[in-house]
XYZ file of C-alpha atoms in Angstrom:
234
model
C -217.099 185.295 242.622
C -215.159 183.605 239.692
C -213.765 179.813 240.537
C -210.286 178.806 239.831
C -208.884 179.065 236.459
C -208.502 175.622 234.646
C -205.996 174.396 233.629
C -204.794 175.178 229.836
C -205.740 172.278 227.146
C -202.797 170.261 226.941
C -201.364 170.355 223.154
C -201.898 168.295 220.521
C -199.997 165.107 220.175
C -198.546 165.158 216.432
C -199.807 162.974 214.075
C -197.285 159.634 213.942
C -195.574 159.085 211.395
C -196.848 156.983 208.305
C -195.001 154.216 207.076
C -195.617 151.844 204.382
C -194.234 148.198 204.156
C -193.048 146.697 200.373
C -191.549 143.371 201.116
C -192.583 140.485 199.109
C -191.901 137.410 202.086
C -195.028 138.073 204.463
C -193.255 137.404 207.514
C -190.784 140.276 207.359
C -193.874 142.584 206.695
C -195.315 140.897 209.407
C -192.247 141.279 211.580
C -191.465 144.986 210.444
C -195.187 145.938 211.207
C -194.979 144.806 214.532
C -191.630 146.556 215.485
C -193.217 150.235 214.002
C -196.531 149.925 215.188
C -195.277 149.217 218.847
C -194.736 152.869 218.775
C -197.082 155.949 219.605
C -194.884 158.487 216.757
C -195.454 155.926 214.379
C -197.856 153.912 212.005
C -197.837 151.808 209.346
C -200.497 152.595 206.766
C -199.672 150.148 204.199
C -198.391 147.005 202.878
C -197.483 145.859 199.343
C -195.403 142.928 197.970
C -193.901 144.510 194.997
C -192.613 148.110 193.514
C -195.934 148.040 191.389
C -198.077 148.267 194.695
C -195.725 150.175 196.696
C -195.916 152.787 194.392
C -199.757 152.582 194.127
C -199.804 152.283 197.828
C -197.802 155.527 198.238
C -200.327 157.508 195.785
C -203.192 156.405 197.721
C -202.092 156.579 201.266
C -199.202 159.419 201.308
C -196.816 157.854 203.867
C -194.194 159.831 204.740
C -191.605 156.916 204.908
C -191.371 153.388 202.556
C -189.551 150.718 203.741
C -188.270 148.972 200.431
C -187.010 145.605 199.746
C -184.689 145.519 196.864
C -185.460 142.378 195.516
C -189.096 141.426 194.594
C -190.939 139.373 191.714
C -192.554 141.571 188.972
C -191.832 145.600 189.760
C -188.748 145.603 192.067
C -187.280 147.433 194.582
C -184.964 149.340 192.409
C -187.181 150.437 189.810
C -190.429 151.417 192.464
C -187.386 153.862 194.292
C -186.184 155.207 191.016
C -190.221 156.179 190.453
C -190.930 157.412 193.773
C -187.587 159.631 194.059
C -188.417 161.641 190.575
C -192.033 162.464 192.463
C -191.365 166.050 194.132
C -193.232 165.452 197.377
C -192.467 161.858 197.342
C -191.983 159.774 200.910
C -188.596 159.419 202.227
C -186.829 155.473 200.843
C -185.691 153.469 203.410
C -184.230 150.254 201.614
C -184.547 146.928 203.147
C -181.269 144.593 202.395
C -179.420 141.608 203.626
C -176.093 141.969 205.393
C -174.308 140.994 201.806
C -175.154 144.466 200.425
C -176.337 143.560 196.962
C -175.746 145.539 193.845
C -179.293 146.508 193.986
C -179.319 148.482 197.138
C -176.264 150.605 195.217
C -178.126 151.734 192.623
C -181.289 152.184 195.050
C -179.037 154.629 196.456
C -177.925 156.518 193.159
C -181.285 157.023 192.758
C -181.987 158.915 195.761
C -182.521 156.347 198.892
C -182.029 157.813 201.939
C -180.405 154.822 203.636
C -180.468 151.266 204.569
C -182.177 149.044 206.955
C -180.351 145.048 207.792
C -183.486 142.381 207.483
C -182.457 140.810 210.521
C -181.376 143.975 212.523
C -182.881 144.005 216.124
C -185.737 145.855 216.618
C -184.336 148.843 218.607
C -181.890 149.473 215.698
C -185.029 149.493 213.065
C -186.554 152.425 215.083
C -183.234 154.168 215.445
C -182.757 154.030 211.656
C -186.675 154.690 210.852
C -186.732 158.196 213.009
C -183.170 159.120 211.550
C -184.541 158.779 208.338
C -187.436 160.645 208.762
C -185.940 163.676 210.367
C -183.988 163.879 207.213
C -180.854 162.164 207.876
C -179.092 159.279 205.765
C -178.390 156.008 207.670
C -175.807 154.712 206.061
C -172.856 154.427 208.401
C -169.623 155.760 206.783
C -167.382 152.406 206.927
C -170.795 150.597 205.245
C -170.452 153.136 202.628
C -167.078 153.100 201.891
C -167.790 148.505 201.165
C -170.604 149.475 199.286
C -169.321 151.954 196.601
C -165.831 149.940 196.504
C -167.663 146.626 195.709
C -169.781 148.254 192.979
C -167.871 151.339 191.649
C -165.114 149.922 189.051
C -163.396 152.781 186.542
C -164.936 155.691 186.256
C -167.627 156.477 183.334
C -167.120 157.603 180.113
C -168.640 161.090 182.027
C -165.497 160.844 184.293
C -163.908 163.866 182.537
C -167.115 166.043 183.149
C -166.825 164.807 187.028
C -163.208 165.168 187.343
C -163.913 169.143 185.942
C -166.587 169.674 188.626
C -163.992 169.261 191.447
C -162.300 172.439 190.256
C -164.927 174.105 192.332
C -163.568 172.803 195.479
C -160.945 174.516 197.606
C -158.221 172.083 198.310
C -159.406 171.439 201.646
C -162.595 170.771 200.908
C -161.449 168.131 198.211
C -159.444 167.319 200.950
C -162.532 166.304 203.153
C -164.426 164.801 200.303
C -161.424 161.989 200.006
C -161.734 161.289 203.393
C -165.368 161.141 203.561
C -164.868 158.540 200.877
C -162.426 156.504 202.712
C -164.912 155.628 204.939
C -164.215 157.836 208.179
C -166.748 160.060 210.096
C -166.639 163.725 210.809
C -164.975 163.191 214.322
C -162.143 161.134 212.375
C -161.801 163.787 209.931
C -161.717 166.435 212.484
C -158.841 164.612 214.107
C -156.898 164.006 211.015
C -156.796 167.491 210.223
C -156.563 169.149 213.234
C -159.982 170.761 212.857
C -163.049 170.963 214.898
C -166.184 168.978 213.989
C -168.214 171.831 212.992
C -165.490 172.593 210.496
C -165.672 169.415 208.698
C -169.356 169.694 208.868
C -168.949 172.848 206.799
C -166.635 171.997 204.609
C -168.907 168.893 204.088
C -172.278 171.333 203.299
C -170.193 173.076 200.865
C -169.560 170.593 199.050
C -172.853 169.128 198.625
C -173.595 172.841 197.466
C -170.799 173.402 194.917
C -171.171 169.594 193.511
C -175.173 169.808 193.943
C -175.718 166.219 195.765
C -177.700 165.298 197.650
C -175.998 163.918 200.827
C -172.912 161.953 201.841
C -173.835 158.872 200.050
C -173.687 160.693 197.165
C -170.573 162.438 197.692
C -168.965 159.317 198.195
C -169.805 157.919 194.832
C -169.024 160.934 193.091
C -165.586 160.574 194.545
C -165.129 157.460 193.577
C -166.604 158.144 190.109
C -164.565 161.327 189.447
C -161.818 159.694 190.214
C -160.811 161.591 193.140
C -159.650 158.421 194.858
C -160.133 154.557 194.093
C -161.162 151.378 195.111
C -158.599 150.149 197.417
C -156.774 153.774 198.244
């Protein structure tokens, strides 16, 4: 006579997520470390205090996500992001600014950041931003964008012709969508304006990243500004 069946294995738990820590002030390292590694999905793996060790750190411990201060002595912030985003299998860039929104953190961007993370935000908004980001989206919130590129995007460069030719590729409503991305309101806002559903604008939105070939919404907000689709202060 057989006994009673057990009980399947229960899965797996997935690994957590690994994060490494570049800040050169010890006490937001210290601070940031605490806030991750209060969770079960995630880890941090690492710490360095400048874009010369984060970069190190990264080829030696493979996070998956860097949190990146923009400003440090010797290798910054900048430079270590522009490195780590030309990898191909490189770890998702999560840059660490103050409120101010320095030029820094701009360019960070341009070169392929996937969003940005306040010093001093409270700790529940860290982990909001820190999963986002590693699920693949871009924390940046729309309004934040819109200050960002208006502060640092002046005229358009000299390769403003070539930018202004790429928009031929867009339907009129999807140009239509990429101004109003760039003005700083979010898909529900554009649905409204337009009389559209959200799922609509999300299209439009995906096409446009296709046809232009960026990389996300950040992106397509500087290349609005930088084609010359619409201006600072529009």
């Amino acid at each position: 006579m057989t006994g009673p069946t057990p009980p399947p294995a229960p899965a797996p738990s997935p690994s957590p997520s690994r994060v490494l820590i570049c800040d050169d002030q010890e006490l937001i390292r210290m601070g940031l470390r605490m806030v991750v590694d209060s969770q079960p999905d995630l880890t941090v793996v690492g710490e360095a205090a400048d874009g010369g060790a984060a970069i190190a750190g990264v080829a030696a411990l493979e996070p998956d996500l860097v949190l990146m201060d923009v400003r440090m002595p010797g290798l910054d912030g900048l430079a270590a992001t522009e490195h780590l985003c030309a990898q191909p299998h490189g770890p998702r860039i999560l840059v660490v600014t103050t409120f101010d929104l320095d030029e820094y953190a701009y360019t960070a961007l341009r070169a392929g950041a996937n969003g940005f993370l306040v010093k001093d935000a409270p700790a529940e908004e860290i982990l909001v931003t820190v999963r986002a980001v590693l699920r693949g989206e871009v924390m940046v919130a729309p309004s934040l964008t819109r200050r960002l590129v208006e502060r640092f995007v002046r005229q358009p460069p000299t390769s403003g012709s070539a930018q202004r030719g790429r928009l031929a590729a867009l339907t009129e409503r999807e140009r239509e969508v990429l101004a109003l991305v760039a003005r700083g309101l979010a898909n529900g806002e554009i649905a409204e304006r337009l009389f559209v559903g959200e799922t609509t604008v999300k299209t439009h939105l995906g096409r446009v990243l296709t046809k232009l070939g960026l990389r996300d919404r950040i992106h397509a907000v500087i290349f609005a500004y930088e084609s010359g689709l619409i201006r600072a202060g529009d």
